[in-house]
PDB file of C-alpha atoms in Angstrom:
ATOM      1  CA  PRO A   1     -76.485  18.590  58.080  1.00 62.00           C
ATOM      2  CA  SER A   2     -74.291  21.642  58.056  1.00 75.00           C
ATOM      3  CA  GLU A   3     -70.500  21.311  57.993  1.00 78.00           C
ATOM      4  CA  GLU A   4     -70.448  22.453  61.633  1.00 85.00           C
ATOM      5  CA  ALA A   5     -72.856  19.669  62.625  1.00 78.00           C
ATOM      6  CA  ALA A   6     -70.810  17.098  60.688  1.00 74.00           C
ATOM      7  CA  VAL A   7     -67.604  18.213  62.451  1.00 79.00           C
ATOM      8  CA  ASN A   8     -69.335  17.884  65.830  1.00 80.00           C
ATOM      9  CA  LEU A   9     -70.387  14.303  65.043  1.00 76.00           C
ATOM     10  CA  ARG A  10     -67.167  12.976  63.470  1.00 75.00           C
ATOM     11  CA  HIS A  11     -65.635  11.812  66.734  1.00 76.00           C
ATOM     12  CA  ARG A  12     -68.688   9.749  67.735  1.00 78.00           C
ATOM     13  CA  SER A  13     -69.143   6.085  66.900  1.00 74.00           C
ATOM     14  CA  ASN A  14     -72.051   4.747  64.850  1.00 68.00           C
ATOM     15  CA  VAL A  15     -72.597   8.040  63.053  1.00 68.00           C
ATOM     16  CA  VAL A  16     -74.096   7.701  59.604  1.00 63.00           C
ATOM     17  CA  GLN A  17     -72.151   9.392  56.830  1.00 66.00           C
ATOM     18  CA  THR A  18     -74.379  11.560  54.672  1.00 65.00           C
ATOM     19  CA  HIS A  19     -74.137  12.987  51.203  1.00 65.00           C
ATOM     20  CA  GLY A  20     -75.668  16.267  52.354  1.00 69.00           C
ATOM     21  CA  ASN A  21     -79.385  15.459  52.441  1.00 76.00           C
ATOM     22  CA  THR A  22     -80.496  13.134  55.228  1.00 73.00           C
ATOM     23  CA  ALA A  23     -83.980  12.677  53.719  1.00 77.00           C
ATOM     24  CA  LEU A  24     -82.464  11.326  50.509  1.00 78.00           C
ATOM     25  CA  ASP A  25     -79.976   9.268  52.501  1.00 76.00           C
ATOM     26  CA  ALA A  26     -82.933   7.640  54.266  1.00 79.00           C
ATOM     27  CA  VAL A  27     -84.441   6.682  50.895  1.00 82.00           C
ATOM     28  CA  LEU A  28     -81.107   5.374  49.612  1.00 79.00           C
ATOM     29  CA  ASP A  29     -80.675   3.269  52.760  1.00 77.00           C
ATOM     30  CA  MET A  30     -84.034   1.550  52.309  1.00 76.00           C
ATOM     31  CA  ASN A  31     -84.224  -1.798  50.587  1.00 67.00           C
ATOM     32  CA  GLU A  32     -86.742  -1.963  47.774  1.00 64.00           C
ATOM     33  CA  THR A  33     -89.623  -4.232  48.687  1.00 60.00           C
ATOM     34  CA  THR A  34     -92.385  -5.664  46.595  1.00 50.00           C
ATOM     35  CA  SER A  35     -95.177  -3.502  45.236  1.00 49.00           C
ATOM     36  CA  PRO A  36     -97.746  -2.199  47.697  1.00 54.00           C
ATOM     37  CA  SER A  37    -100.578  -4.644  48.301  1.00 52.00           C
ATOM     38  CA  THR A  38    -103.028  -2.924  45.933  1.00 56.00           C
ATOM     39  CA  GLY A  39    -101.395  -4.423  42.850  1.00 76.00           C
ATOM     40  CA  ASN A  40    -103.310  -1.853  40.771  1.00 88.00           C
ATOM     41  CA  PRO A  41    -101.890   1.333  39.250  1.00 93.00           C
ATOM     42  CA  TYR A  42    -102.301   4.454  41.373  1.00 92.00           C
ATOM     43  CA  ALA A  43    -101.065   8.013  41.792  1.00 93.00           C
ATOM     44  CA  VAL A  44     -99.950   9.673  45.013  1.00 93.00           C
ATOM     45  CA  VAL A  45    -101.270  13.164  45.819  1.00 92.00           C
ATOM     46  CA  LEU A  46     -99.723  15.124  48.669  1.00 90.00           C
ATOM     47  CA  LEU A  47    -101.036  18.694  48.837  1.00 87.00           C
ATOM     48  CA  HIS A  48    -100.698  20.071  52.331  1.00 86.00           C
ATOM     49  CA  ARG A  49     -99.284  23.597  52.208  1.00 87.00           C
ATOM     50  CA  PHE A  50    -101.274  26.178  54.142  1.00 86.00           C
ATOM     51  CA  GLU A  51    -101.424  28.564  51.176  1.00 88.00           C
ATOM     52  CA  PHE A  52    -103.026  25.802  49.099  1.00 88.00           C
ATOM     53  CA  LEU A  53    -105.484  24.537  51.696  1.00 85.00           C
ATOM     54  CA  THR A  54    -106.734  28.033  52.498  1.00 87.00           C
ATOM     55  CA  ASN A  55    -107.408  28.895  48.831  1.00 89.00           C
ATOM     56  CA  ARG A  56    -110.800  27.224  48.436  1.00 87.00           C
ATOM     57  CA  PRO A  57    -111.250  27.907  44.686  1.00 90.00           C
ATOM     58  CA  LEU A  58    -107.800  26.453  43.949  1.00 90.00           C
ATOM     59  CA  VAL A  59    -108.508  23.405  46.121  1.00 87.00           C
ATOM     60  CA  GLU A  60    -111.808  22.763  44.344  1.00 86.00           C
ATOM     61  CA  GLN A  61    -110.279  23.239  40.897  1.00 89.00           C
ATOM     62  CA  THR A  62    -107.314  20.990  41.708  1.00 89.00           C
ATOM     63  CA  LEU A  63    -109.395  18.174  43.181  1.00 85.00           C
ATOM     64  CA  ARG A  64    -111.937  18.385  40.364  1.00 85.00           C
ATOM     65  CA  THR A  65    -109.168  18.217  37.765  1.00 89.00           C
ATOM     66  CA  LEU A  66    -107.560  15.244  39.493  1.00 87.00           C
ATOM     67  CA  ALA A  67    -110.900  13.443  39.740  1.00 83.00           C
ATOM     68  CA  ASP A  68    -111.801  14.130  36.102  1.00 86.00           C
ATOM     69  CA  GLU A  69    -108.459  13.797  34.336  1.00 89.00           C
ATOM     70  CA  THR A  70    -106.296  11.320  36.224  1.00 87.00           C
ATOM     71  CA  PRO A  71    -106.099   7.997  34.364  1.00 88.00           C
ATOM     72  CA  VAL A  72    -105.525   5.998  37.573  1.00 91.00           C
ATOM     73  CA  PRO A  73    -107.003   6.237  41.072  1.00 88.00           C
ATOM     74  CA  CYS A  74    -105.310   8.733  43.375  1.00 88.00           C
ATOM     75  CA  ARG A  75    -104.209   8.098  46.936  1.00 86.00           C
ATOM     76  CA  PHE A  76    -104.544  11.491  48.571  1.00 84.00           C
ATOM     77  CA  PHE A  77    -102.514  11.871  51.767  1.00 84.00           C
ATOM     78  CA  VAL A  78    -103.775  14.465  54.224  1.00 77.00           C
ATOM     79  CA  ASP A  79    -103.094  15.503  57.789  1.00 77.00           C
ATOM     80  CA  GLU A  80    -105.756  16.449  60.336  1.00 78.00           C
ATOM     81  CA  PHE A  81    -105.821  20.127  59.291  1.00 78.00           C
ATOM     82  CA  ALA A  82    -106.398  19.136  55.670  1.00 79.00           C
ATOM     83  CA  LYS A  83    -109.090  16.622  56.642  1.00 77.00           C
ATOM     84  CA  GLU A  84    -110.975  19.325  58.509  1.00 78.00           C
ATOM     85  CA  THR A  85    -110.482  21.893  55.749  1.00 77.00           C
ATOM     86  CA  LEU A  86    -111.569  19.544  52.975  1.00 76.00           C
ATOM     87  CA  ALA A  87    -114.193  17.551  54.876  1.00 76.00           C
ATOM     88  CA  ASP A  88    -117.119  18.630  52.698  1.00 79.00           C
ATOM     89  CA  LEU A  89    -115.231  18.138  49.397  1.00 76.00           C
ATOM     90  CA  LEU A  90    -113.506  14.819  49.870  1.00 68.00           C
ATOM     91  CA  PRO A  91    -116.586  12.569  50.146  1.00 69.00           C
ATOM     92  CA  THR A  92    -117.705  13.613  46.657  1.00 69.00           C
ATOM     93  CA  LEU A  93    -114.432  12.359  45.180  1.00 64.00           C
ATOM     94  CA  THR A  94    -114.153   8.951  46.838  1.00 59.00           C
ATOM     95  CA  GLU A  95    -114.534   7.003  43.594  1.00 67.00           C
ATOM     96  CA  THR A  96    -111.322   8.425  42.158  1.00 72.00           C
ATOM     97  CA  ILE A  97    -109.497   9.791  45.190  1.00 75.00           C
ATOM     98  CA  ALA A  98    -108.938   7.659  48.274  1.00 77.00           C
ATOM     99  CA  VAL A  99    -108.079   9.725  51.336  1.00 76.00           C
ATOM    100  CA  THR A 100    -105.350   8.317  53.530  1.00 79.00           C
ATOM    101  CA  GLY A 101    -103.690   9.581  56.678  1.00 78.00           C
ATOM    102  CA  LYS A 102     -99.968   9.867  57.159  1.00 81.00           C
ATOM    103  CA  LEU A 103     -97.881   6.707  56.944  1.00 86.00           C
ATOM    104  CA  PRO A 104     -94.536   5.679  58.403  1.00 88.00           C
ATOM    105  CA  HIS A 105     -91.723   6.905  56.147  1.00 85.00           C
ATOM    106  CA  GLU A 106     -90.762   3.468  54.793  1.00 87.00           C
ATOM    107  CA  GLN A 107     -94.348   2.713  53.731  1.00 89.00           C
ATOM    108  CA  PHE A 108     -94.724   6.145  52.179  1.00 88.00           C
ATOM    109  CA  VAL A 109     -91.493   5.772  50.174  1.00 90.00           C
ATOM    110  CA  GLU A 110     -92.684   2.397  48.874  1.00 90.00           C
ATOM    111  CA  LEU A 111     -95.905   4.048  47.691  1.00 90.00           C
ATOM    112  CA  LEU A 112     -93.860   6.750  45.952  1.00 92.00           C
ATOM    113  CA  ARG A 113     -91.562   4.140  44.410  1.00 91.00           C
ATOM    114  CA  HIS A 114     -94.428   2.195  42.808  1.00 93.00           C
ATOM    115  CA  ALA A 115     -96.767   5.069  41.904  1.00 94.00           C
ATOM    116  CA  GLU A 116     -97.527   5.864  38.280  1.00 95.00           C
ATOM    117  CA  PHE A 117     -96.961   9.527  39.140  1.00 95.00           C
ATOM    118  CA  ILE A 118     -97.024  11.984  42.043  1.00 95.00           C
ATOM    119  CA  VAL A 119     -98.665  15.387  42.519  1.00 94.00           C
ATOM    120  CA  THR A 120     -97.166  17.307  45.438  1.00 93.00           C
ATOM    121  CA  ASP A 121     -96.514  20.737  46.883  1.00 90.00           C
ATOM    122  CA  SER A 122     -93.710  19.337  49.041  1.00 85.00           C
ATOM    123  CA  GLY A 123     -90.071  19.974  48.207  1.00 82.00           C
ATOM    124  CA  GLY A 124     -89.088  16.909  50.230  1.00 84.00           C
ATOM    125  CA  THR A 125     -91.417  14.624  48.314  1.00 88.00           C
ATOM    126  CA  GLN A 126     -90.243  16.221  45.072  1.00 89.00           C
ATOM    127  CA  ALA A 127     -86.637  15.312  45.915  1.00 88.00           C
ATOM    128  CA  GLU A 128     -87.541  11.755  46.965  1.00 90.00           C
ATOM    129  CA  ALA A 129     -89.577  11.234  43.793  1.00 93.00           C
ATOM    130  CA  ALA A 130     -86.713  12.469  41.610  1.00 91.00           C
ATOM    131  CA  LEU A 131     -84.355  10.045  43.337  1.00 89.00           C
ATOM    132  CA  LEU A 132     -86.822   7.179  42.803  1.00 92.00           C
ATOM    133  CA  GLY A 133     -87.483   8.153  39.169  1.00 93.00           C
ATOM    134  CA  THR A 134     -91.223   8.556  39.675  1.00 95.00           C
ATOM    135  CA  PRO A 135     -92.764  11.249  37.403  1.00 96.00           C
ATOM    136  CA  THR A 136     -93.838  14.197  39.561  1.00 95.00           C
ATOM    137  CA  LEU A 137     -95.910  17.341  39.099  1.00 94.00           C
ATOM    138  CA  VAL A 138     -95.077  20.067  41.600  1.00 93.00           C
ATOM    139  CA  HIS A 139     -98.217  22.049  42.465  1.00 92.00           C
ATOM    140  CA  ARG A 140     -96.782  25.379  43.675  1.00 86.00           C
ATOM    141  CA  ARG A 141     -96.320  28.877  42.396  1.00 79.00           C
ATOM    142  CA  ALA A 142     -92.958  29.296  44.133  1.00 74.00           C
TER     143      ALA A 142
END
Protein backbone atom coordinates (compact mmCIF):
# COMPACT_ATOMS: atom_id res chain seq x y z
CA PRO A 1 0.00 0.00 0.00
CA SER A 2 0.99 3.60 -0.46
CA GLU A 3 2.28 5.65 2.48
CA GLU A 4 -1.03 7.53 2.48
CA ALA A 5 -2.98 4.27 2.80
CA ALA A 6 -0.68 3.08 5.60
CA VAL A 7 -1.19 6.35 7.51
CA ASN A 8 -4.96 5.98 7.16
CA LEU A 9 -4.85 2.46 8.63
CA ARG A 10 -2.41 3.01 11.51
CA HIS A 11 -5.06 3.98 14.04
CA ARG A 12 -7.17 0.86 13.42
CA SER A 13 -6.82 -2.37 15.36
CA ASN A 14 -5.97 -5.70 13.75
CA VAL A 15 -4.20 -4.09 10.81
CA VAL A 16 -1.49 -6.21 9.27
CA GLN A 17 1.90 -4.53 8.99
CA THR A 18 3.36 -4.88 5.51
CA HIS A 19 6.81 -4.63 4.05
CA GLY A 20 5.47 -2.81 0.99
CA ASN A 21 4.09 -5.66 -1.13
CA THR A 22 0.92 -7.29 0.17
CA ALA A 23 1.15 -10.17 -2.33
CA LEU A 24 4.56 -11.14 -0.98
CA ASP A 25 3.36 -10.60 2.58
CA ALA A 26 0.59 -13.12 1.88
CA VAL A 27 3.18 -15.68 0.76
CA LEU A 28 5.40 -14.98 3.78
CA ASP A 29 2.42 -15.41 6.12
CA MET A 30 1.59 -18.86 4.75
CA ASN A 31 2.89 -21.94 6.50
CA GLU A 32 4.68 -24.37 4.24
CA THR A 33 2.69 -27.56 3.86
CA THR A 34 3.62 -30.89 2.40
CA SER A 35 4.14 -31.36 -1.31
CA PRO A 36 1.08 -31.28 -3.54
CA SER A 37 -0.62 -34.65 -3.83
CA THR A 38 0.92 -35.53 -7.21
CA GLY A 39 4.25 -36.50 -5.65
CA ASN A 40 5.77 -36.33 -9.15
CA PRO A 41 7.91 -33.52 -10.55
CA TYR A 42 6.03 -30.87 -12.50
CA ALA A 43 6.32 -27.36 -13.90
CA VAL A 44 3.79 -24.55 -13.56
CA VAL A 45 2.87 -22.54 -16.67
CA LEU A 46 0.85 -19.35 -16.29
CA LEU A 47 0.54 -17.46 -19.58
CA HIS A 48 -2.53 -15.26 -19.55
CA ARG A 49 -1.67 -11.81 -20.91
CA PHE A 50 -3.94 -10.57 -23.67
CA GLU A 51 -1.02 -9.71 -25.96
CA PHE A 52 0.18 -13.32 -25.69
CA LEU A 53 -3.17 -15.04 -26.10
CA THR A 54 -4.07 -12.98 -29.16
CA ASN A 55 -0.78 -13.77 -30.95
CA ARG A 56 -1.67 -17.19 -32.36
CA PRO A 57 1.76 -17.99 -33.88
CA LEU A 58 3.49 -17.17 -30.58
CA VAL A 59 0.98 -19.26 -28.63
CA GLU A 60 1.50 -22.25 -30.93
CA GLN A 61 5.28 -21.91 -30.83
CA THR A 62 5.33 -21.55 -27.04
CA LEU A 63 3.04 -24.50 -26.37
CA ARG A 64 4.86 -26.68 -28.90
CA THR A 65 8.21 -25.84 -27.32
CA LEU A 66 6.88 -26.58 -23.84
CA ALA A 67 5.40 -29.89 -24.99
CA ASP A 68 8.58 -30.94 -26.83
CA GLU A 69 11.32 -29.63 -24.55
CA THR A 70 10.07 -29.63 -20.97
CA PRO A 71 11.63 -32.49 -18.99
CA VAL A 72 8.65 -32.74 -16.61
CA PRO A 73 4.89 -32.49 -17.13
CA CYS A 74 3.48 -28.97 -17.12
CA ARG A 75 0.45 -27.78 -15.19
CA PHE A 76 -0.94 -25.02 -17.36
CA PHE A 77 -3.24 -22.61 -15.52
CA VAL A 78 -5.76 -20.77 -17.66
CA ASP A 79 -8.81 -18.60 -17.15
CA GLU A 80 -12.01 -18.81 -19.19
CA PHE A 81 -10.77 -16.41 -21.89
CA ALA A 82 -7.63 -18.50 -22.37
CA LYS A 83 -9.64 -21.74 -22.44
CA GLU A 84 -11.81 -20.37 -25.22
CA THR A 85 -8.85 -18.92 -27.12
CA LEU A 86 -6.79 -22.10 -26.90
CA ALA A 87 -9.60 -24.65 -27.08
CA ASP A 88 -8.44 -26.24 -30.34
CA LEU A 89 -4.75 -26.37 -29.31
CA LEU A 90 -4.88 -27.65 -25.77
CA PRO A 91 -6.34 -31.12 -26.43
CA THR A 92 -3.35 -32.00 -28.63
CA LEU A 93 -0.97 -31.34 -25.73
CA THR A 94 -2.70 -33.24 -22.93
CA GLU A 95 0.07 -35.82 -22.56
CA THR A 96 2.60 -33.20 -21.48
CA ILE A 97 0.46 -30.24 -20.47
CA ALA A 98 -2.42 -30.62 -18.03
CA VAL A 99 -4.85 -27.72 -18.18
CA THR A 100 -6.11 -26.49 -14.84
CA GLY A 101 -8.42 -23.67 -13.86
CA LYS A 102 -7.62 -21.05 -11.28
CA LEU A 103 -6.97 -22.19 -7.72
CA PRO A 104 -7.31 -20.51 -4.34
CA HIS A 105 -4.16 -18.50 -3.58
CA GLU A 106 -2.83 -20.85 -0.87
CA GLN A 107 -3.08 -23.89 -3.16
CA PHE A 108 -1.48 -22.00 -6.02
CA VAL A 109 1.45 -20.86 -3.85
CA GLU A 110 2.01 -24.45 -2.72
CA LEU A 111 2.18 -25.52 -6.37
CA LEU A 112 4.70 -22.75 -7.04
CA ARG A 113 6.72 -23.71 -3.96
CA HIS A 114 7.12 -27.35 -5.05
CA ALA A 115 7.41 -26.89 -8.82
CA GLU A 116 10.63 -27.77 -10.62
CA PHE A 117 10.29 -24.46 -12.48
CA ILE A 118 7.74 -21.87 -13.58
CA VAL A 119 7.01 -20.21 -16.93
CA THR A 120 4.91 -17.07 -16.55
CA ASP A 121 4.04 -13.72 -18.07
CA SER A 122 2.83 -12.45 -14.69
CA GLY A 123 4.87 -9.99 -12.67
CA GLY A 124 3.06 -11.11 -9.52
CA THR A 125 3.91 -14.76 -10.05
CA GLN A 126 7.47 -13.75 -10.92
CA ALA A 127 7.81 -12.00 -7.55
CA GLU A 128 6.24 -14.90 -5.62
CA ALA A 129 8.51 -17.40 -7.37
CA ALA A 130 11.61 -15.35 -6.57
CA LEU A 131 10.58 -15.23 -2.92
CA LEU A 132 10.04 -19.01 -2.89
CA GLY A 133 13.31 -19.70 -4.74
CA THR A 134 11.62 -21.54 -7.60
CA PRO A 135 13.46 -21.11 -10.95
CA THR A 136 11.30 -18.97 -13.26
CA LEU A 137 11.29 -18.03 -16.93
CA VAL A 138 9.43 -14.81 -17.64
CA HIS A 139 7.73 -15.01 -21.05
CA ARG A 140 7.32 -11.33 -21.99
CA ARG A 141 8.95 -8.80 -24.24
CA ALA A 142 8.47 -5.96 -21.76
